[in-house]
Amino acid sequence: MSFADLGLEPKLLDAIAAAGYETPTPIQKEAIPPALENRDVLGIAQTGTGKTASFTLPMIQRLGRGRAKARMPRSLVLAPTRELAAQVAENFEKYGANHKLSMALLIGGVSFGDQDAKLTRGVDVLVATPGRLLDHFERGRLLLTGIEVMVVDEADRMLDMGFIPDIERIFKLTPMTRQTLFFSATMPPEIQRITDQFLHNPVRVEVAKPATAADTISQRIVRMPIKDDRTKRAALRQLLTHKDVRNGIIFCNRKSTVDVIAKSLQKHGFNARPIHGDLAQAFRTETLDKFRSGEVQFLVASDVAARGLDIPNVSHVFNYDVPIHADDYVHRIGRTGRAGKKGAAMMLVTPADSKFYAAILKTTGAEEIEALDFSAFFEEHAAGGGHRRPSRDKADDSRSRPRRQPRKAEEQKPEPSKPEAANETPKVVADREPPAPRRRRTNPTKPSKQRESAEPVIGMGDHVPDFITRAVAS
Ligand code: AMP
């Protein structure tokens, strides 16, 4: 089956040919024909399946007829993160090269003024994150009553990020007559409820089981004997230096860990940069561009920042942390092995991760993931066992000590004066990334073994000298 068989018009076929695509992917085959008939579509598909084109192509064809009015966009695509929204916008530019459609991208970190000027002129396509869209709406800059087609992309991610109430509200601001194209990798009950409520007799298209890791990805783990950050960082470096590693994305569970790992890798001479939701948008965009172009070899990332990003040619994904949600594992490793290319995923697993690791095995249907032989490494690095480690690890000393207090904000910023992130001191901006889990405070009145052994005592510490408790003679 060819793209022409799907009912797409010649101008679009030219743009598709220019993009170098020869045959439609399964989701494109199944979703494009009903979408061209203005039917609602419920697509259950992961990124990497070609789903973006499956909604942008029919939208462009439909929007080719008619004109935009000021402040009344004709179509709306909602994406959970700025990067994904920007990626969708790029797709519109690529496939819409032969059409004269106007587009605005409403994402955080970009000035309201420019976005507003575009809206005032009138746009055919509005690509937005839910928060920024509602900000514009509340300022009275935008009316959603002219929406002919609405797309919700990565709905399950929206759910994870707490956007579902925003999505419901946005649905209610658009006309009932709209066409809805709705995409999600999984269908948890909350998403099912939304689709039952807002989609009209949709064509359901499911292309791959959400939790199926692509066959093209080889998966390995390293079993860490204990949970020790210093040894984990050393093991990560060992993995990164393997001859097959051309480039890679290193996933961490927390934004603060992303910063620590990126900084540590830079200190050890690796070409790495951090990406997470607290970094300024300009820094994030620049980092992604540099990674795509090969100027940056390693991206140290949080789930939210890297979710769904289409970065071709990623040779390796490293899970520095075992993800807390098994679905995230599938999404993370899906950053490699894209478009039929071979990829590799590696994960450090400590005994403390056993519950999450078991959930990953259950989700992916694997009995076990093959463990790499790291015995020689552990002999050298004997984690936490009082063994000496190689001196090149010294740079990490301060960060590997057990800490009682959360790190100070300024400590978490990327290194301002070292390779790569050298000149950029990223500004911290608000984002909707879920906050890191709170650490339990230690009871200051209880003596702590860890504190005694690892940290200097400040003031008198837990010791109360006798003279203080003695009764004062009157
Ligand atoms: P997506 O799932 O939308 O993130 O797309 C994943 C990747 O597949 C993107 O790099 C697209 O450019 C590419 N792609 C989309 N459709 C096709 C196609 N029919 N043939 C080859 N590559 C495609």
CSV table of C-alpha atoms and ligand atoms in Angstrom, one decimal:
chain,number,residue,atom,x,y,z
A,1,MET,CA,0.0,0.0,0.0
A,2,SER,CA,1.3,3.5,-0.9
A,3,PHE,CA,0.6,6.9,0.5
A,4,ALA,CA,-1.4,7.7,-2.6
A,5,ASP,CA,-3.7,4.7,-1.8
A,6,LEU,CA,-4.6,6.4,1.5
A,7,GLY,CA,-6.4,9.3,-0.3
A,8,LEU,CA,-3.8,12.0,0.3
A,9,GLU,CA,-3.6,14.8,-2.2
A,10,PRO,CA,-0.7,15.3,-4.6
A,11,LYS,CA,0.8,18.3,-2.7
A,12,LEU,CA,1.1,16.1,0.4
A,13,LEU,CA,2.4,13.2,-1.6
A,14,ASP,CA,5.2,15.5,-2.8
A,15,ALA,CA,6.0,16.6,0.7
A,16,ILE,CA,6.1,12.9,1.9
A,17,ALA,CA,8.4,12.0,-1.0
A,18,ALA,CA,10.6,14.9,-0.1
A,19,ALA,CA,10.8,13.6,3.5
A,20,GLY,CA,12.0,10.3,2.0
A,21,TYR,CA,9.1,8.0,3.1
A,22,GLU,CA,8.2,5.3,0.7
A,23,THR,CA,5.5,3.3,2.5
A,24,PRO,CA,3.1,4.3,5.2
A,25,THR,CA,3.6,2.8,8.7
A,26,PRO,CA,0.8,0.6,10.2
A,27,ILE,CA,-0.7,3.5,12.2
A,28,GLN,CA,-0.6,5.7,9.1
A,29,LYS,CA,-2.3,3.0,7.0
A,30,GLU,CA,-5.1,2.6,9.5
A,31,ALA,CA,-5.6,6.1,10.9
A,32,ILE,CA,-5.2,8.3,7.8
A,33,PRO,CA,-8.2,7.1,5.7
A,34,PRO,CA,-10.8,7.5,8.5
A,35,ALA,CA,-9.2,10.8,9.6
A,36,LEU,CA,-9.6,12.1,6.0
A,37,GLU,CA,-13.3,11.2,6.3
A,38,ASN,CA,-13.5,13.5,9.3
A,39,ARG,CA,-14.0,10.6,11.7
A,40,ASP,CA,-12.7,10.6,15.2
A,41,VAL,CA,-9.7,8.4,15.7
A,42,LEU,CA,-8.4,6.8,18.9
A,43,GLY,CA,-4.8,5.7,18.2
A,44,ILE,CA,-3.1,3.5,20.7
A,45,ALA,CA,0.5,3.8,19.6
A,46,GLN,CA,3.9,4.7,21.0
A,47,THR,CA,6.3,7.3,19.6
A,48,GLY,CA,8.5,5.8,16.9
A,49,THR,CA,5.5,4.3,15.1
A,50,GLY,CA,4.9,7.3,12.8
A,51,LYS,CA,1.9,8.5,14.7
A,52,THR,CA,2.7,12.2,14.3
A,53,ALA,CA,2.3,12.0,10.5
A,54,SER,CA,-0.8,10.0,11.0
A,55,PHE,CA,-2.6,13.0,12.4
A,56,THR,CA,-0.6,15.9,10.7
A,57,LEU,CA,-1.1,14.7,7.2
A,58,PRO,CA,-5.0,14.5,7.2
A,59,MET,CA,-5.1,17.8,9.2
A,60,ILE,CA,-3.1,19.6,6.5
A,61,GLN,CA,-5.4,18.2,3.8
A,62,ARG,CA,-8.5,19.3,5.7
A,63,LEU,CA,-7.1,22.7,6.6
A,64,GLY,CA,-6.0,23.4,3.1
A,65,ARG,CA,-9.5,24.5,2.4
A,66,GLY,CA,-10.7,27.5,4.3
A,67,ARG,CA,-9.0,30.5,6.0
A,68,ALA,CA,-8.1,31.4,9.5
A,69,LYS,CA,-9.8,34.2,11.5
A,70,ALA,CA,-8.1,36.4,14.0
A,71,ARG,CA,-7.7,34.8,17.5
A,72,MET,CA,-9.8,31.8,16.3
A,73,PRO,CA,-7.4,29.0,15.5
A,74,ARG,CA,-8.9,26.3,13.2
A,75,SER,CA,-7.1,23.3,14.7
A,76,LEU,CA,-5.4,22.5,18.0
A,77,VAL,CA,-2.7,20.0,18.9
A,78,LEU,CA,-2.1,19.4,22.6
A,79,ALA,CA,1.2,17.9,23.6
A,80,PRO,CA,2.5,17.2,27.1
A,81,THR,CA,5.9,18.8,26.9
A,82,ARG,CA,7.5,21.8,25.1
A,83,GLU,CA,9.8,19.5,23.2
A,84,LEU,CA,7.0,17.3,22.0
A,85,ALA,CA,5.0,20.3,21.0
A,86,ALA,CA,8.0,21.7,19.1
A,87,GLN,CA,8.5,18.3,17.4
A,88,VAL,CA,4.9,18.3,16.2
A,89,ALA,CA,5.3,21.8,14.9
A,90,GLU,CA,8.3,20.7,12.9
A,91,ASN,CA,6.2,17.9,11.4
A,92,PHE,CA,3.7,20.5,10.3
A,93,GLU,CA,6.4,22.5,8.6
A,94,LYS,CA,7.8,19.4,6.9
A,95,TYR,CA,4.6,18.0,5.6
A,96,GLY,CA,2.9,21.3,5.0
A,97,ALA,CA,5.8,22.7,2.9
A,98,ASN,CA,3.5,22.9,-0.2
A,99,HIS,CA,0.6,24.4,1.7
A,100,LYS,CA,0.1,28.0,2.9
A,101,LEU,CA,-0.9,27.2,6.5
A,102,SER,CA,-0.1,29.5,9.3
A,103,MET,CA,0.9,28.0,12.6
A,104,ALA,CA,1.6,29.1,16.2
A,105,LEU,CA,3.4,27.2,18.9
A,106,LEU,CA,2.3,28.1,22.4
A,107,ILE,CA,4.8,26.7,24.9
A,108,GLY,CA,6.3,27.9,28.1
A,109,GLY,CA,9.6,29.6,28.0
A,110,VAL,CA,8.7,31.6,24.9
A,111,SER,CA,7.6,35.2,25.1
A,112,PHE,CA,3.8,35.8,25.2
A,113,GLY,CA,4.2,38.8,22.9
A,114,ASP,CA,5.4,36.9,19.8
A,115,GLN,CA,2.8,34.1,20.3
A,116,ASP,CA,0.1,36.7,20.8
A,117,ALA,CA,1.0,38.6,17.6
A,118,LYS,CA,0.6,35.3,15.6
A,119,LEU,CA,-2.8,34.6,17.2
A,120,THR,CA,-4.0,38.0,16.3
A,121,ARG,CA,-3.1,37.5,12.7
A,122,GLY,CA,-5.1,34.2,12.7
A,123,VAL,CA,-3.7,30.7,12.7
A,124,ASP,CA,-4.7,27.5,11.0
A,125,VAL,CA,-2.8,25.3,13.3
A,126,LEU,CA,-2.1,25.9,17.0
A,127,VAL,CA,0.3,23.5,18.7
A,128,ALA,CA,0.4,23.9,22.5
A,129,THR,CA,1.1,22.5,25.9
A,130,PRO,CA,-2.1,22.6,28.0
A,131,GLY,CA,-0.9,25.1,30.6
A,132,ARG,CA,0.3,27.7,28.2
A,133,LEU,CA,-2.8,27.4,26.1
A,134,LEU,CA,-5.0,28.0,29.1
A,135,ASP,CA,-2.8,31.0,30.1
A,136,HIS,CA,-3.5,32.6,26.7
A,137,PHE,CA,-7.2,31.7,27.0
A,138,GLU,CA,-7.5,33.3,30.4
A,139,ARG,CA,-5.9,36.5,29.2
A,140,GLY,CA,-8.7,36.7,26.6
A,141,ARG,CA,-6.2,36.3,23.7
A,142,LEU,CA,-7.8,33.3,22.2
A,143,LEU,CA,-11.1,31.7,21.3
A,144,LEU,CA,-11.5,28.0,20.8
A,145,THR,CA,-14.9,28.1,19.3
A,146,GLY,CA,-13.5,27.9,15.7
A,147,ILE,CA,-11.6,24.6,16.3
A,148,GLU,CA,-12.4,22.1,13.5
A,149,VAL,CA,-9.9,19.5,14.5
A,150,MET,CA,-8.4,18.8,17.9
A,151,VAL,CA,-5.5,16.4,18.6
A,152,VAL,CA,-4.4,15.1,22.0
A,153,ASP,CA,-1.0,13.5,21.7
A,154,GLU,CA,0.6,11.3,24.4
A,155,ALA,CA,-2.5,11.4,26.5
A,156,ASP,CA,-1.1,8.9,29.1
A,157,ARG,CA,1.8,11.2,29.6
A,158,MET,CA,-0.6,14.1,30.2
A,159,LEU,CA,-2.2,11.9,32.9
A,160,ASP,CA,1.2,11.3,34.5
A,161,MET,CA,1.8,15.0,34.6
A,162,GLY,CA,-1.6,15.9,36.0
A,163,PHE,CA,-2.9,17.6,32.9
A,164,ILE,CA,-6.2,15.7,32.6
A,165,PRO,CA,-8.4,18.4,34.3
A,166,ASP,CA,-6.8,20.9,31.8
A,167,ILE,CA,-7.6,18.6,28.9
A,168,GLU,CA,-11.2,18.2,30.0
A,169,ARG,CA,-11.5,21.9,30.3
A,170,ILE,CA,-10.0,22.5,26.9
A,171,PHE,CA,-12.3,19.9,25.3
A,172,LYS,CA,-15.3,21.8,26.8
A,173,LEU,CA,-14.1,25.1,25.3
A,174,THR,CA,-14.1,23.7,21.8
A,175,PRO,CA,-17.2,23.0,19.7
A,176,MET,CA,-19.0,19.6,19.9
A,177,THR,CA,-18.8,19.4,16.1
A,178,ARG,CA,-15.0,19.2,16.1
A,179,GLN,CA,-13.1,16.2,14.8
A,180,THR,CA,-10.9,14.6,17.5
A,181,LEU,CA,-7.8,12.6,17.0
A,182,PHE,CA,-6.6,11.1,20.2
A,183,PHE,CA,-3.3,9.3,20.8
A,184,SER,CA,-2.0,7.4,23.8
A,185,ALA,CA,0.5,4.6,24.3
A,186,THR,CA,-1.6,3.0,27.0
A,187,MET,CA,-5.3,3.2,28.0
A,188,PRO,CA,-5.6,3.5,31.8
A,189,PRO,CA,-9.2,4.0,33.1
A,190,GLU,CA,-8.8,7.8,33.4
A,191,ILE,CA,-7.9,8.0,29.7
A,192,GLN,CA,-10.7,5.6,28.8
A,193,ARG,CA,-13.1,7.9,30.6
A,194,ILE,CA,-12.0,11.0,28.6
A,195,THR,CA,-12.3,9.2,25.3
A,196,ASP,CA,-15.7,7.8,26.2
A,197,GLN,CA,-16.8,11.4,27.0
A,198,PHE,CA,-15.3,13.4,24.3
A,199,LEU,CA,-14.8,11.2,21.2
A,200,HIS,CA,-17.8,10.4,18.9
A,201,ASN,CA,-17.9,6.9,17.6
A,202,PRO,CA,-14.1,6.8,17.1
A,203,VAL,CA,-12.2,4.4,14.9
A,204,ARG,CA,-9.9,2.6,17.2
A,205,VAL,CA,-6.4,1.9,15.8
A,206,GLU,CA,-3.9,-0.1,17.9
A,207,VAL,CA,-0.6,-0.8,16.3
A,208,ALA,CA,1.6,-2.4,19.0
A,209,LYS,CA,1.1,-3.5,22.5
A,210,PRO,CA,2.1,-0.5,24.6
A,211,ALA,CA,4.5,-2.5,26.7
A,212,THR,CA,6.3,-4.3,23.9
A,213,ALA,CA,9.9,-3.3,23.7
A,214,ALA,CA,11.0,-3.1,20.1
A,215,ASP,CA,12.7,-6.2,18.9
A,216,THR,CA,15.6,-4.1,17.6
A,217,ILE,CA,16.7,-3.2,21.1
A,218,SER,CA,19.1,-5.4,23.0
A,219,GLN,CA,18.6,-5.1,26.7
A,220,ARG,CA,21.1,-5.7,29.4
A,221,ILE,CA,21.5,-4.9,33.1
A,222,VAL,CA,24.3,-4.5,35.5
A,223,ARG,CA,23.6,-5.9,39.0
A,224,MET,CA,25.0,-3.6,41.6
A,225,PRO,CA,25.8,-5.4,44.8
A,226,ILE,CA,24.7,-2.4,46.9
A,227,LYS,CA,23.1,0.9,46.4
A,228,ASP,CA,26.0,3.3,46.3
A,229,ASP,CA,26.1,6.4,44.2
A,230,ARG,CA,29.8,6.6,43.7
A,231,THR,CA,30.0,3.0,42.4
A,232,LYS,CA,27.0,3.6,40.2
A,233,ARG,CA,28.6,6.6,38.6
A,234,ALA,CA,31.8,4.6,38.1
A,235,ALA,CA,29.8,1.7,36.5
A,236,LEU,CA,28.0,4.2,34.3
A,237,ARG,CA,31.3,5.5,33.1
A,238,GLN,CA,32.5,2.0,32.4
A,239,LEU,CA,29.4,1.4,30.2
A,240,LEU,CA,29.8,4.7,28.4
A,241,THR,CA,33.3,3.9,27.3
A,242,HIS,CA,32.3,0.6,25.5
A,243,LYS,CA,33.5,0.7,21.9
A,244,ASP,CA,29.9,0.3,20.5
A,245,VAL,CA,28.6,3.4,22.2
A,246,ARG,CA,28.3,6.1,19.7
A,247,ASN,CA,26.0,8.3,21.7
A,248,GLY,CA,23.4,7.9,24.3
A,249,ILE,CA,20.7,9.1,26.6
A,250,ILE,CA,21.2,8.6,30.3
A,251,PHE,CA,18.0,8.5,32.3
A,252,CYS,CA,17.7,9.4,36.0
A,253,ASN,CA,14.6,9.5,38.1
A,254,ARG,CA,15.2,12.9,39.6
A,255,LYS,CA,16.1,16.3,38.2
A,256,SER,CA,18.7,16.7,40.9
A,257,THR,CA,20.3,13.4,39.9
A,258,VAL,CA,20.3,14.5,36.3
A,259,ASP,CA,22.4,17.6,37.3
A,260,VAL,CA,24.7,15.6,39.5
A,261,ILE,CA,25.4,12.9,36.8
A,262,ALA,CA,25.9,15.5,34.0
A,263,LYS,CA,28.3,17.4,36.2
A,264,SER,CA,30.2,14.3,37.2
A,265,LEU,CA,30.5,13.1,33.6
A,266,GLN,CA,31.8,16.5,32.5
A,267,LYS,CA,34.4,16.4,35.2
A,268,HIS,CA,35.5,13.0,34.0
A,269,GLY,CA,35.9,14.4,30.5
A,270,PHE,CA,32.7,13.1,28.9
A,271,ASN,CA,30.8,15.2,26.4
A,272,ALA,CA,27.5,15.3,28.3
A,273,ARG,CA,24.7,17.8,29.0
A,274,PRO,CA,21.7,17.8,31.2
A,275,ILE,CA,18.1,18.2,30.2
A,276,HIS,CA,15.1,18.4,32.5
A,277,GLY,CA,12.1,20.6,33.2
A,278,ASP,CA,13.9,23.1,35.5
A,279,LEU,CA,16.3,24.2,32.9
A,280,ALA,CA,15.7,27.3,30.8
A,281,GLN,CA,13.9,26.5,27.5
A,282,ALA,CA,16.7,28.0,25.4
A,283,PHE,CA,19.2,25.7,27.1
A,284,ARG,CA,17.0,22.7,26.6
A,285,THR,CA,16.5,23.5,22.9
A,286,GLU,CA,20.2,24.1,22.4
A,287,THR,CA,21.1,20.9,24.2
A,288,LEU,CA,18.7,18.9,22.0
A,289,ASP,CA,20.0,20.5,18.8
A,290,LYS,CA,23.6,19.8,19.8
A,291,PHE,CA,22.7,16.2,20.7
A,292,ARG,CA,20.9,15.7,17.4
A,293,SER,CA,23.8,17.1,15.4
A,294,GLY,CA,26.3,15.0,17.3
A,295,GLU,CA,28.1,17.9,18.9
A,296,VAL,CA,27.0,16.5,22.3
A,297,GLN,CA,27.5,12.8,22.8
A,298,PHE,CA,25.5,12.1,25.9
A,299,LEU,CA,22.2,13.6,27.1
A,300,VAL,CA,21.5,13.1,30.8
A,301,ALA,CA,17.7,13.3,31.0
A,302,SER,CA,14.6,13.1,33.2
A,303,ASP,CA,11.6,11.2,31.9
A,304,VAL,CA,9.5,14.3,31.3
A,305,ALA,CA,12.1,16.1,29.3
A,306,ALA,CA,13.0,13.2,27.1
A,307,ARG,CA,9.6,11.5,26.8
A,308,GLY,CA,8.6,10.9,23.2
A,309,LEU,CA,11.4,12.9,21.7
A,310,ASP,CA,12.2,11.8,18.2
A,311,ILE,CA,15.9,11.7,18.0
A,312,PRO,CA,17.1,9.4,15.3
A,313,ASN,CA,20.3,7.4,15.6
A,314,VAL,CA,20.6,7.1,19.4
A,315,SER,CA,22.9,4.0,19.8
A,316,HIS,CA,22.4,3.5,23.5
A,317,VAL,CA,20.0,4.3,26.3
A,318,PHE,CA,21.3,4.0,29.9
A,319,ASN,CA,19.1,3.8,32.9
A,320,TYR,CA,21.2,5.1,35.6
A,321,ASP,CA,18.2,4.7,37.9
A,322,VAL,CA,15.6,1.9,37.5
A,323,PRO,CA,12.4,3.8,36.6
A,324,ILE,CA,9.7,3.8,39.3
A,325,HIS,CA,7.0,3.2,36.7
A,326,ALA,CA,7.5,0.2,34.5
A,327,ASP,CA,5.9,2.0,31.6
A,328,ASP,CA,8.7,4.6,31.7
A,329,TYR,CA,11.2,1.8,31.1
A,330,VAL,CA,9.5,1.0,27.8
A,331,HIS,CA,9.4,4.7,26.8
A,332,ARG,CA,13.0,5.2,27.8
A,333,ILE,CA,14.4,2.3,25.9
A,334,GLY,CA,12.2,3.3,22.9
A,335,ARG,CA,14.5,6.3,22.4
A,336,THR,CA,17.0,3.9,20.7
A,337,GLY,CA,16.3,1.2,18.1
A,338,ARG,CA,14.1,3.6,16.2
A,339,ALA,CA,12.9,3.1,12.6
A,340,GLY,CA,14.3,-0.4,12.4
A,341,LYS,CA,17.8,0.5,13.5
A,342,LYS,CA,19.6,-1.6,16.1
A,343,GLY,CA,19.8,-0.1,19.6
A,344,ALA,CA,21.0,-1.1,23.1
A,345,ALA,CA,19.6,-0.4,26.5
A,346,MET,CA,21.5,-0.9,29.7
A,347,MET,CA,20.3,-0.4,33.3
A,348,LEU,CA,22.0,-0.3,36.7
A,349,VAL,CA,20.0,-2.4,39.1
A,350,THR,CA,20.7,-2.3,42.9
A,351,PRO,CA,19.1,-4.5,45.5
A,352,ALA,CA,16.9,-1.5,46.5
A,353,ASP,CA,15.4,-1.6,43.0
A,354,SER,CA,14.2,-5.1,43.1
A,355,LYS,CA,10.5,-4.2,43.4
A,356,PHE,CA,10.7,-1.8,40.4
A,357,TYR,CA,12.8,-4.2,38.4
A,358,ALA,CA,10.2,-7.0,39.0
A,359,ALA,CA,7.5,-4.7,37.7
A,360,ILE,CA,9.5,-4.0,34.5
A,361,LEU,CA,9.9,-7.7,33.9
A,362,LYS,CA,6.2,-8.2,34.4
A,363,THR,CA,5.3,-5.3,32.0
A,364,THR,CA,7.7,-6.3,29.3
A,365,GLY,CA,6.9,-10.0,29.7
A,366,ALA,CA,10.5,-10.9,30.0
A,367,GLU,CA,11.6,-13.6,32.5
A,368,GLU,CA,14.9,-11.9,33.1
A,369,ILE,CA,17.1,-9.3,31.4
A,370,GLU,CA,20.6,-10.6,30.7
A,371,ALA,CA,23.2,-9.3,33.2
A,372,LEU,CA,26.6,-8.0,32.0
A,373,ASP,CA,29.6,-9.6,33.6
A,374,PHE,CA,31.0,-6.8,35.8
A,375,SER,CA,32.9,-9.0,38.2
A,376,ALA,CA,36.3,-7.4,37.3
A,377,PHE,CA,34.8,-4.0,37.8
A,378,PHE,CA,33.4,-4.9,41.2
A,379,GLU,CA,36.7,-6.4,42.3
A,380,GLU,CA,38.3,-3.0,41.6
A,381,HIS,CA,35.5,-0.9,42.9
A,382,ALA,CA,34.1,-3.1,45.7
A,383,ALA,CA,31.2,-0.9,46.5
A,384,GLY,CA,31.1,0.6,50.0
A,385,GLY,CA,33.3,-2.1,51.3
A,386,GLY,CA,36.1,0.2,52.3
A,387,HIS,CA,38.2,-0.7,49.3
A,388,ARG,CA,40.2,2.0,47.7
A,389,ARG,CA,39.0,3.2,44.4
A,390,PRO,CA,41.0,4.6,41.5
A,391,SER,CA,42.1,8.2,42.1
A,392,ARG,CA,40.3,9.5,39.0
A,393,ASP,CA,37.1,9.1,41.0
A,394,LYS,CA,38.2,11.8,43.4
A,395,ALA,CA,36.2,14.5,41.7
A,396,ASP,CA,33.1,12.9,43.0
A,397,ASP,CA,34.1,12.7,46.6
A,398,SER,CA,32.0,15.5,48.0
A,399,ARG,CA,28.8,14.3,46.3
A,400,SER,CA,29.1,10.6,47.2
A,401,ARG,CA,29.0,11.1,51.0
A,402,PRO,CA,25.7,10.2,52.6
A,403,ARG,CA,23.7,13.3,53.1
A,404,ARG,CA,21.2,14.1,55.7
A,405,GLN,CA,19.8,17.3,54.2
A,406,PRO,CA,18.5,17.8,50.6
A,407,ARG,CA,21.1,19.5,48.5
A,408,LYS,CA,20.9,23.2,48.2
A,409,ALA,CA,19.4,24.5,45.0
A,410,GLU,CA,22.6,26.2,43.9
A,411,GLU,CA,24.6,23.0,44.3
A,412,GLN,CA,22.3,21.4,41.8
A,413,LYS,CA,23.0,23.8,38.9
A,414,PRO,CA,25.2,22.4,36.2
A,415,GLU,CA,28.9,23.2,36.5
A,416,PRO,CA,29.4,26.8,35.2
A,417,SER,CA,33.2,26.5,34.4
A,418,LYS,CA,33.9,23.1,33.0
A,419,PRO,CA,33.7,21.5,29.6
A,420,GLU,CA,30.5,21.6,27.5
A,421,ALA,CA,28.0,23.2,29.9
A,422,ALA,CA,30.9,25.5,30.5
A,423,ASN,CA,29.5,28.9,29.6
A,424,GLU,CA,25.9,28.2,30.1
A,425,THR,CA,24.5,28.6,33.6
A,426,PRO,CA,21.0,27.5,32.9
A,427,LYS,CA,18.3,29.6,34.4
A,428,VAL,CA,15.7,27.8,36.5
A,429,VAL,CA,12.2,28.2,35.2
A,430,ALA,CA,8.9,26.8,36.4
A,431,ASP,CA,7.7,23.7,34.6
A,432,ARG,CA,5.0,21.1,35.2
A,433,GLU,CA,7.5,18.3,35.8
A,434,PRO,CA,6.4,16.2,38.9
A,435,PRO,CA,8.4,17.2,41.9
A,436,ALA,CA,11.1,14.8,43.2
A,437,PRO,CA,9.8,12.6,46.1
A,438,ARG,CA,10.4,14.3,49.4
A,439,ARG,CA,13.1,12.9,51.6
A,440,ARG,CA,12.2,11.9,55.1
A,441,ARG,CA,13.7,14.1,57.6
A,442,THR,CA,15.9,12.5,60.2
A,443,ASN,CA,14.8,13.1,63.8
A,444,PRO,CA,17.3,15.6,65.1
A,445,THR,CA,17.0,14.3,68.6
A,446,LYS,CA,17.9,10.8,67.6
A,447,PRO,CA,21.5,9.9,67.2
A,448,SER,CA,22.1,8.8,63.7
A,449,LYS,CA,24.9,6.2,62.9
A,450,GLN,CA,25.3,7.6,59.4
A,451,ARG,CA,25.7,11.1,60.7
A,452,GLU,CA,28.3,10.0,63.3
A,453,SER,CA,30.4,8.2,60.8
A,454,ALA,CA,30.1,10.4,57.7
A,455,GLU,CA,29.5,14.0,58.6
A,456,PRO,CA,31.3,16.4,60.8
A,457,VAL,CA,29.3,17.3,63.9
A,458,ILE,CA,28.2,21.0,63.9
A,459,GLY,CA,28.1,22.7,67.3
A,460,MET,CA,27.5,20.2,70.0
A,461,GLY,CA,25.6,17.8,67.8
A,462,ASP,CA,23.5,15.3,69.8
A,463,HIS,CA,25.7,15.5,72.8
A,464,VAL,CA,24.3,17.4,75.8
A,465,PRO,CA,27.1,18.2,78.3
A,466,ASP,CA,26.3,17.4,81.9
A,467,PHE,CA,26.7,21.0,83.1
A,468,ILE,CA,23.6,22.0,81.1
A,469,THR,CA,21.3,19.5,82.7
A,470,ARG,CA,22.6,20.1,86.2
A,471,ALA,CA,20.3,22.2,88.5
A,472,VAL,CA,21.4,25.8,88.9
A,473,ALA,CA,22.0,26.8,92.5
A,474,SER,CA,19.8,29.8,93.4
B,1,AMP,P1,6.7,9.4,15.4
B,1,AMP,O1,6.2,8.1,15.9
B,1,AMP,O2,5.7,10.3,14.8
B,1,AMP,O3,7.6,10.1,16.5
B,1,AMP,O4,7.7,9.1,14.2
B,1,AMP,C1,8.9,8.4,14.3
B,1,AMP,C2,9.9,8.6,13.2
B,1,AMP,O5,9.5,7.9,12.0
B,1,AMP,C3,10.0,10.1,12.7
B,1,AMP,O6,11.4,10.3,12.6
B,1,AMP,C4,9.4,10.2,11.4
B,1,AMP,O7,10.0,11.1,10.6
B,1,AMP,C5,9.6,8.8,10.8
B,1,AMP,N1,8.5,8.4,9.9
B,1,AMP,C6,7.2,8.7,10.0
B,1,AMP,N2,6.5,8.1,9.0
B,1,AMP,C7,7.4,7.4,8.3
B,1,AMP,C8,7.3,6.5,7.1
B,1,AMP,N3,6.1,6.3,6.5
B,1,AMP,N4,8.4,6.0,6.7
B,1,AMP,C9,9.6,6.2,7.3
B,1,AMP,N5,9.8,6.9,8.4
B,1,AMP,C10,8.7,7.5,8.9
